[in-house]
PDB file of C-alpha atoms and ligand atoms in Angstrom:
ATOM      1  CA  ARG A   1     -22.636-140.304 132.626  1.00  0.00           C
ATOM      2  CA  SER A   2     -26.358-140.594 132.025  1.00  0.00           C
ATOM      3  CA  ARG A   3     -27.840-144.052 132.114  1.00  0.00           C
ATOM      4  CA  ILE A   4     -29.820-144.733 128.928  1.00  0.00           C
ATOM      5  CA  ALA A   5     -32.103-147.742 128.491  1.00  0.00           C
ATOM      6  CA  VAL A   6     -33.436-148.526 125.023  1.00  0.00           C
ATOM      7  CA  LEU A   7     -36.653-150.307 124.102  1.00  0.00           C
ATOM      8  CA  ALA A   8     -36.398-151.893 120.649  1.00  0.00           C
ATOM      9  CA  SER A   9     -38.316-154.504 118.680  1.00  0.00           C
ATOM     10  CA  GLY A  10     -36.141-154.985 115.603  1.00  0.00           C
ATOM     11  CA  ARG A  11     -33.022-154.019 113.727  1.00  0.00           C
ATOM     12  CA  GLY A  12     -31.658-151.462 116.183  1.00  0.00           C
ATOM     13  CA  SER A  13     -29.983-148.965 113.874  1.00  0.00           C
ATOM     14  CA  ASN A  14     -31.042-146.102 116.150  1.00  0.00           C
ATOM     15  CA  LEU A  15     -29.596-147.997 119.113  1.00  0.00           C
ATOM     16  CA  GLN A  16     -26.407-148.491 117.098  1.00  0.00           C
ATOM     17  CA  ALA A  17     -26.249-144.729 116.505  1.00  0.00           C
ATOM     18  CA  ILE A  18     -26.401-144.206 120.294  1.00  0.00           C
ATOM     19  CA  VAL A  19     -23.677-146.799 120.899  1.00  0.00           C
ATOM     20  CA  ASP A  20     -21.507-145.184 118.213  1.00  0.00           C
ATOM     21  CA  ALA A  21     -22.004-141.646 119.561  1.00  0.00           C
ATOM     22  CA  ILE A  22     -21.010-142.794 123.037  1.00  0.00           C
ATOM     23  CA  ALA A  23     -17.917-144.564 121.672  1.00  0.00           C
ATOM     24  CA  ALA A  24     -16.993-141.437 119.703  1.00  0.00           C
ATOM     25  CA  GLY A  25     -17.229-139.335 122.872  1.00  0.00           C
ATOM     26  CA  SER A  26     -20.021-137.140 121.530  1.00  0.00           C
ATOM     27  CA  LEU A  27     -22.702-138.441 123.913  1.00  0.00           C
ATOM     28  CA  HIS A  28     -21.866-138.518 127.594  1.00  0.00           C
ATOM     29  CA  ALA A  29     -23.901-141.572 128.498  1.00  0.00           C
ATOM     30  CA  GLU A  30     -23.965-145.328 128.872  1.00  0.00           C
ATOM     31  CA  VAL A  31     -26.439-147.832 127.391  1.00  0.00           C
ATOM     32  CA  VAL A  32     -27.326-149.707 130.562  1.00  0.00           C
ATOM     33  CA  ALA A  33     -29.991-151.936 129.017  1.00  0.00           C
ATOM     34  CA  VAL A  34     -31.820-152.959 125.878  1.00  0.00           C
ATOM     35  CA  LEU A  35     -35.302-154.333 126.436  1.00  0.00           C
ATOM     36  CA  SER A  36     -37.484-155.974 123.826  1.00  0.00           C
ATOM     37  CA  ASP A  37     -40.845-157.592 123.217  1.00  0.00           C
ATOM     38  CA  LYS A  38     -39.137-159.705 120.515  1.00  0.00           C
ATOM     39  CA  PRO A  39     -36.632-162.201 121.913  1.00  0.00           C
ATOM     40  CA  ASP A  40     -34.984-162.514 118.471  1.00  0.00           C
ATOM     41  CA  ALA A  41     -34.590-158.758 117.831  1.00  0.00           C
ATOM     42  CA  SER A  42     -31.150-157.977 116.392  1.00  0.00           C
ATOM     43  CA  ALA A  43     -31.027-154.863 118.569  1.00  0.00           C
ATOM     44  CA  LEU A  44     -30.380-157.080 121.604  1.00  0.00           C
ATOM     45  CA  ALA A  45     -27.007-158.240 120.293  1.00  0.00           C
ATOM     46  CA  LYS A  46     -25.643-154.691 120.481  1.00  0.00           C
ATOM     47  CA  VAL A  47     -25.163-154.897 124.256  1.00  0.00           C
ATOM     48  CA  PRO A  48     -23.666-157.609 126.468  1.00  0.00           C
ATOM     49  CA  PRO A  49     -26.043-160.338 127.708  1.00  0.00           C
ATOM     50  CA  GLU A  50     -26.314-158.951 131.241  1.00  0.00           C
ATOM     51  CA  ARG A  51     -27.769-155.749 129.810  1.00  0.00           C
ATOM     52  CA  ARG A  52     -30.504-157.515 127.832  1.00  0.00           C
ATOM     53  CA  TRP A  53     -34.094-158.231 128.753  1.00  0.00           C
ATOM     54  CA  ALA A  54     -36.487-159.782 126.242  1.00  0.00           C
ATOM     55  CA  GLN A  55     -39.787-161.518 126.721  1.00  0.00           C
ATOM     56  CA  SER A  56     -42.643-162.337 124.412  1.00  0.00           C
ATOM     57  CA  PRO A  57     -45.922-160.696 125.446  1.00  0.00           C
ATOM     58  CA  LYS A  58     -47.552-164.057 124.706  1.00  0.00           C
ATOM     59  CA  ALA A  59     -46.068-165.321 127.967  1.00  0.00           C
ATOM     60  CA  TYR A  60     -48.235-162.841 129.903  1.00  0.00           C
ATOM     61  CA  VAL A  61     -51.958-162.828 130.563  1.00  0.00           C
ATOM     62  CA  ASP A  62     -52.521-159.303 129.292  1.00  0.00           C
ATOM     63  CA  ARG A  63     -50.883-156.027 128.320  1.00  0.00           C
ATOM     64  CA  ALA A  64     -50.834-154.793 131.911  1.00  0.00           C
ATOM     65  CA  ALA A  65     -48.956-157.892 133.079  1.00  0.00           C
ATOM     66  CA  PHE A  66     -46.382-157.610 130.291  1.00  0.00           C
ATOM     67  CA  ASP A  67     -45.942-153.897 130.895  1.00  0.00           C
ATOM     68  CA  ALA A  68     -45.485-154.490 134.633  1.00  0.00           C
ATOM     69  CA  ALA A  69     -42.731-157.050 133.974  1.00  0.00           C
ATOM     70  CA  LEU A  70     -41.086-154.756 131.422  1.00  0.00           C
ATOM     71  CA  GLY A  71     -41.335-151.848 133.847  1.00  0.00           C
ATOM     72  CA  ASP A  72     -39.868-153.822 136.749  1.00  0.00           C
ATOM     73  CA  ALA A  73     -36.964-155.007 134.595  1.00  0.00           C
ATOM     74  CA  LEU A  74     -36.419-151.490 133.316  1.00  0.00           C
ATOM     75  CA  ALA A  75     -36.495-149.975 136.800  1.00  0.00           C
ATOM     76  CA  GLY A  76     -33.886-152.550 137.848  1.00  0.00           C
ATOM     77  CA  PHE A  77     -31.432-150.944 135.418  1.00  0.00           C
ATOM     78  CA  ALA A  78     -32.031-147.533 137.049  1.00  0.00           C
ATOM     79  CA  PRO A  79     -32.159-145.535 133.814  1.00  0.00           C
ATOM     80  CA  ASP A  80     -32.069-141.746 133.702  1.00  0.00           C
ATOM     81  CA  TRP A  81     -33.588-141.865 130.204  1.00  0.00           C
ATOM     82  CA  VAL A  82     -35.675-144.473 128.427  1.00  0.00           C
ATOM     83  CA  VAL A  83     -35.582-144.328 124.636  1.00  0.00           C
ATOM     84  CA  CYS A  84     -38.101-146.115 122.439  1.00  0.00           C
ATOM     85  CA  ALA A  85     -36.133-146.757 119.253  1.00  0.00           C
ATOM     86  CA  GLY A  86     -38.162-148.934 116.942  1.00  0.00           C
ATOM     87  CA  TYR A  87     -40.219-150.305 119.834  1.00  0.00           C
ATOM     88  CA  MET A  88     -43.364-151.407 118.026  1.00  0.00           C
ATOM     89  CA  ARG A  89     -45.661-152.273 120.914  1.00  0.00           C
ATOM     90  CA  ILE A  90     -48.048-149.800 122.512  1.00  0.00           C
ATOM     91  CA  LEU A  91     -47.114-148.928 126.082  1.00  0.00           C
ATOM     92  CA  GLY A  92     -49.991-148.861 128.562  1.00  0.00           C
ATOM     93  CA  GLU A  93     -50.848-145.862 130.675  1.00  0.00           C
ATOM     94  CA  ALA A  94     -49.441-147.254 133.940  1.00  0.00           C
ATOM     95  CA  PHE A  95     -46.065-147.898 132.303  1.00  0.00           C
ATOM     96  CA  VAL A  96     -45.991-144.461 130.721  1.00  0.00           C
ATOM     97  CA  GLN A  97     -46.860-142.782 134.044  1.00  0.00           C
ATOM     98  CA  ARG A  98     -44.159-144.758 135.827  1.00  0.00           C
ATOM     99  CA  PHE A  99     -41.419-143.432 133.535  1.00  0.00           C
ATOM    100  CA  SER A 100     -43.052-140.117 132.707  1.00  0.00           C
ATOM    101  CA  GLY A 101     -40.666-137.254 131.965  1.00  0.00           C
ATOM    102  CA  ARG A 102     -37.761-139.543 131.105  1.00  0.00           C
ATOM    103  CA  LEU A 103     -39.433-141.588 128.363  1.00  0.00           C
ATOM    104  CA  ILE A 104     -38.913-140.519 124.735  1.00  0.00           C
ATOM    105  CA  ASN A 105     -39.713-142.040 121.346  1.00  0.00           C
ATOM    106  CA  ILE A 106     -38.439-141.556 117.827  1.00  0.00           C
ATOM    107  CA  HIS A 107     -41.251-141.698 115.294  1.00  0.00           C
ATOM    108  CA  PRO A 108     -40.821-141.725 111.500  1.00  0.00           C
ATOM    109  CA  SER A 109     -43.107-138.841 110.574  1.00  0.00           C
ATOM    110  CA  LEU A 110     -43.439-135.111 111.016  1.00  0.00           C
ATOM    111  CA  LEU A 111     -45.788-135.279 113.985  1.00  0.00           C
ATOM    112  CA  PRO A 112     -48.613-134.466 114.462  1.00  0.00           C
ATOM    113  CA  LEU A 113     -48.929-136.018 110.991  1.00  0.00           C
ATOM    114  CA  TYR A 114     -49.190-139.809 110.724  1.00  0.00           C
ATOM    115  CA  LYS A 115     -49.278-141.182 114.220  1.00  0.00           C
ATOM    116  CA  GLY A 116     -49.129-144.967 114.384  1.00  0.00           C
ATOM    117  CA  LEU A 117     -48.017-147.301 111.599  1.00  0.00           C
ATOM    118  CA  HIS A 118     -47.300-147.043 107.843  1.00  0.00           C
ATOM    119  CA  THR A 119     -46.168-143.436 108.104  1.00  0.00           C
ATOM    120  CA  HIS A 120     -44.223-143.424 104.833  1.00  0.00           C
ATOM    121  CA  ALA A 121     -47.004-144.976 102.766  1.00  0.00           C
ATOM    122  CA  ARG A 122     -49.410-142.411 104.163  1.00  0.00           C
ATOM    123  CA  ALA A 123     -47.073-139.504 103.364  1.00  0.00           C
ATOM    124  CA  LEU A 124     -46.693-140.762  99.787  1.00  0.00           C
ATOM    125  CA  GLU A 125     -50.418-141.296  99.413  1.00  0.00           C
ATOM    126  CA  ALA A 126     -51.088-137.749 100.613  1.00  0.00           C
ATOM    127  CA  GLY A 127     -48.651-136.370  98.025  1.00  0.00           C
ATOM    128  CA  ASP A 128     -46.543-134.651 100.679  1.00  0.00           C
ATOM    129  CA  ALA A 129     -43.475-132.774  99.466  1.00  0.00           C
ATOM    130  CA  GLU A 130     -41.592-133.514 102.688  1.00  0.00           C
ATOM    131  CA  ALA A 131     -41.351-136.328 105.207  1.00  0.00           C
ATOM    132  CA  GLY A 132     -39.250-136.731 108.302  1.00  0.00           C
ATOM    133  CA  ALA A 133     -38.900-137.911 111.856  1.00  0.00           C
ATOM    134  CA  SER A 134     -39.783-136.603 115.297  1.00  0.00           C
ATOM    135  CA  VAL A 135     -38.407-137.154 118.789  1.00  0.00           C
ATOM    136  CA  HIS A 136     -41.104-136.686 121.407  1.00  0.00           C
ATOM    137  CA  PHE A 137     -41.864-137.317 125.046  1.00  0.00           C
ATOM    138  CA  VAL A 138     -44.154-140.304 125.464  1.00  0.00           C
ATOM    139  CA  VAL A 139     -47.631-139.801 126.886  1.00  0.00           C
ATOM    140  CA  PRO A 140     -50.385-142.418 127.158  1.00  0.00           C
ATOM    141  CA  GLU A 141     -52.050-141.240 123.931  1.00  0.00           C
ATOM    142  CA  LEU A 142     -50.182-142.801 120.973  1.00  0.00           C
ATOM    143  CA  ASP A 143     -47.478-140.565 119.455  1.00  0.00           C
ATOM    144  CA  ALA A 144     -49.143-137.503 120.979  1.00  0.00           C
ATOM    145  CA  GLY A 145     -46.514-136.227 123.427  1.00  0.00           C
ATOM    146  CA  THR A 146     -44.665-132.939 123.090  1.00  0.00           C
ATOM    147  CA  VAL A 147     -42.221-132.932 120.188  1.00  0.00           C
ATOM    148  CA  LEU A 148     -38.670-131.942 121.111  1.00  0.00           C
ATOM    149  CA  ALA A 149     -37.012-132.099 117.688  1.00  0.00           C
ATOM    150  CA  GLN A 150     -37.680-132.884 114.037  1.00  0.00           C
ATOM    151  CA  ALA A 151     -35.652-133.560 110.916  1.00  0.00           C
ATOM    152  CA  ARG A 152     -37.003-133.262 107.360  1.00  0.00           C
ATOM    153  CA  VAL A 153     -36.219-134.882 104.035  1.00  0.00           C
ATOM    154  CA  PRO A 154     -37.727-134.303 100.601  1.00  0.00           C
ATOM    155  CA  VAL A 155     -40.118-136.763  99.019  1.00  0.00           C
ATOM    156  CA  LEU A 156     -38.661-137.507  95.575  1.00  0.00           C
ATOM    157  CA  PRO A 157     -40.398-138.479  92.334  1.00  0.00           C
ATOM    158  CA  GLY A 158     -40.872-142.234  92.080  1.00  0.00           C
ATOM    159  CA  ASP A 159     -40.373-142.801  95.822  1.00  0.00           C
ATOM    160  CA  THR A 160     -41.460-146.123  97.254  1.00  0.00           C
ATOM    161  CA  ASP A 161     -42.217-146.658 100.957  1.00  0.00           C
ATOM    162  CA  GLU A 162     -38.844-148.342 101.321  1.00  0.00           C
ATOM    163  CA  ALA A 163     -36.898-145.603  99.575  1.00  0.00           C
ATOM    164  CA  LEU A 164     -38.557-142.931 101.679  1.00  0.00           C
ATOM    165  CA  ALA A 165     -38.124-144.942 104.891  1.00  0.00           C
ATOM    166  CA  GLN A 166     -34.409-145.275 104.168  1.00  0.00           C
ATOM    167  CA  ARG A 167     -34.029-141.528 103.474  1.00  0.00           C
ATOM    168  CA  VAL A 168     -35.822-140.731 106.734  1.00  0.00           C
ATOM    169  CA  LEU A 169     -33.773-143.285 108.687  1.00  0.00           C
ATOM    170  CA  VAL A 170     -30.563-141.523 107.662  1.00  0.00           C
ATOM    171  CA  VAL A 171     -31.735-138.363 109.430  1.00  0.00           C
ATOM    172  CA  GLU A 172     -33.235-140.226 112.382  1.00  0.00           C
ATOM    173  CA  HIS A 173     -29.809-141.145 113.706  1.00  0.00           C
ATOM    174  CA  PRO A 174     -28.357-137.619 114.058  1.00  0.00           C
ATOM    175  CA  LEU A 175     -31.777-136.379 115.216  1.00  0.00           C
ATOM    176  CA  LEU A 176     -31.871-138.889 118.053  1.00  0.00           C
ATOM    177  CA  ILE A 177     -28.279-138.184 119.058  1.00  0.00           C
ATOM    178  CA  ALA A 178     -28.819-134.419 119.060  1.00  0.00           C
ATOM    179  CA  SER A 179     -31.959-134.860 121.166  1.00  0.00           C
ATOM    180  CA  LEU A 180     -30.131-137.058 123.667  1.00  0.00           C
ATOM    181  CA  GLN A 181     -27.254-134.580 123.862  1.00  0.00           C
ATOM    182  CA  TRP A 182     -29.740-131.872 124.890  1.00  0.00           C
ATOM    183  CA  LEU A 183     -31.464-134.181 127.357  1.00  0.00           C
ATOM    184  CA  VAL A 184     -28.393-135.595 129.091  1.00  0.00           C
ATOM    185  CA  ALA A 185     -26.910-132.108 129.391  1.00  0.00           C
ATOM    186  CA  GLY A 186     -30.014-131.162 131.388  1.00  0.00           C
ATOM    187  CA  ARG A 187     -30.970-128.443 128.935  1.00  0.00           C
ATOM    188  CA  VAL A 188     -34.543-129.673 128.366  1.00  0.00           C
ATOM    189  CA  ALA A 189     -37.304-129.700 130.936  1.00  0.00           C
ATOM    190  CA  GLU A 190     -40.923-130.670 130.478  1.00  0.00           C
ATOM    191  CA  ARG A 191     -43.415-128.847 132.640  1.00  0.00           C
ATOM    192  CA  GLU A 192     -47.145-129.412 132.300  1.00  0.00           C
ATOM    193  CA  GLY A 193     -46.775-130.729 128.769  1.00  0.00           C
ATOM    194  CA  ARG A 194     -44.672-127.774 127.624  1.00  0.00           C
ATOM    195  CA  LEU A 195     -40.990-127.938 126.875  1.00  0.00           C
ATOM    196  CA  GLU A 196     -38.357-125.541 128.080  1.00  0.00           C
ATOM    197  CA  VAL A 197     -34.857-125.382 126.644  1.00  0.00           C
ATOM    198  CA  ASP A 198     -32.265-123.596 128.773  1.00  0.00           C
ATOM    199  CA  GLY A 199     -35.157-122.294 130.840  1.00  0.00           C
ATOM    200  CA  ASN A 200     -37.007-120.741 127.890  1.00  0.00           C
ATOM    201  CA  PRO A 201     -40.274-122.040 126.479  1.00  0.00           C
ATOM    202  CA  LEU A 202     -39.899-124.029 123.263  1.00  0.00           C
ATOM    203  CA  PHE A 203     -42.659-122.873 120.934  1.00  0.00           C
ATOM    204  CA  SER A 204     -41.864-125.210 118.059  1.00  0.00           C
ATOM    205  CA  PRO A 205     -39.696-128.327 117.766  1.00  0.00           C
ATOM    206  CA  LEU A 206     -35.937-127.949 117.443  1.00  0.00           C
ATOM    207  CA  ARG A 207     -34.964-128.450 113.814  1.00  0.00           C
ATOM    208  CA  LEU A 208     -32.077-130.531 112.684  1.00  0.00           C
TER     209      LEU A 208
HETATM  210  C1  GAR B   1     -37.268-146.368 112.797  1.00  0.00           C
HETATM  211  O1  GAR B   1     -37.567-145.856 111.527  1.00  0.00           O
HETATM  212  C2  GAR B   1     -38.178-145.744 113.836  1.00  0.00           C
HETATM  213  O2  GAR B   1     -38.449-144.386 113.611  1.00  0.00           O
HETATM  214  C3  GAR B   1     -39.415-146.566 113.662  1.00  0.00           C
HETATM  215  O3  GAR B   1     -38.954-147.887 113.473  1.00  0.00           O
HETATM  216  C4  GAR B   1     -37.664-147.839 112.872  1.00  0.00           C
HETATM  217  C5  GAR B   1     -36.718-148.636 113.722  1.00  0.00           C
HETATM  218  O4  GAR B   1     -35.475-148.763 113.097  1.00  0.00           O
HETATM  219  N1  GAR B   1     -40.269-146.461 114.806  1.00  0.00           N
HETATM  220  C6  GAR B   1     -41.592-146.583 114.746  1.00  0.00           C
HETATM  221  O5  GAR B   1     -42.191-146.791 113.712  1.00  0.00           O
HETATM  222  C7  GAR B   1     -42.298-146.432 116.075  1.00  0.00           C
HETATM  223  N2  GAR B   1     -43.712-146.468 115.899  1.00  0.00           N
HETATM  224  P1  GAR B   1     -34.220-149.278 113.918  1.00  0.00           P
HETATM  225  O6  GAR B   1     -34.645-150.569 114.632  1.00  0.00           O
HETATM  226  O7  GAR B   1     -33.190-149.561 112.867  1.00  0.00           O
HETATM  227  O8  GAR B   1     -33.803-148.222 114.888  1.00  0.00           O
END
């Protein structure tokens, strides 16, 4: 069983989807740790106390010091895969390099559109007909790593940020699980910033 560690800052519905998929037998893995920059994040309660690590960055002198502590804690759980699922703090380059190749993120936009925050508001403002979510490998540049898979939803008349966010969230969960199924089965490899699936180059993201 693959060892999955999850970084989360909030609610943890994507983490819950992982926990549920494992319990249902559809994801051959184990959530070995949940780590957070928010000691009160509800995501933490989804695993037993010995699998939790949470610290406020305010307790550290700078980003590098926080990242080093996070990285040391993470390494202690010996994860095969590290999933950023609603982790809202930028990860520094040293951290990203340390876990490179096994660090993925789920982002609520159709990357390369709308890196960073307020993705849904920006999609609405642009008048986009579709929105969605992407699962990508993490690189030091924000939300810029190779995209493994995407799921799309329509933008509907009268949509608010919240309504669109909720519609996207519904497809995030199966998107993340499908991505993890491919990863833990060893079907995906990243070489020099390009993805291969079953040994063949992936020219565009998998579609859910
Ligand atoms: C999800 O929509 C995720 O895509 C987004 O935060 C939400 C977390 O929900 N992530 C980002 O915006 C990362 N920049 P969850 O805590 O219920 O999984």
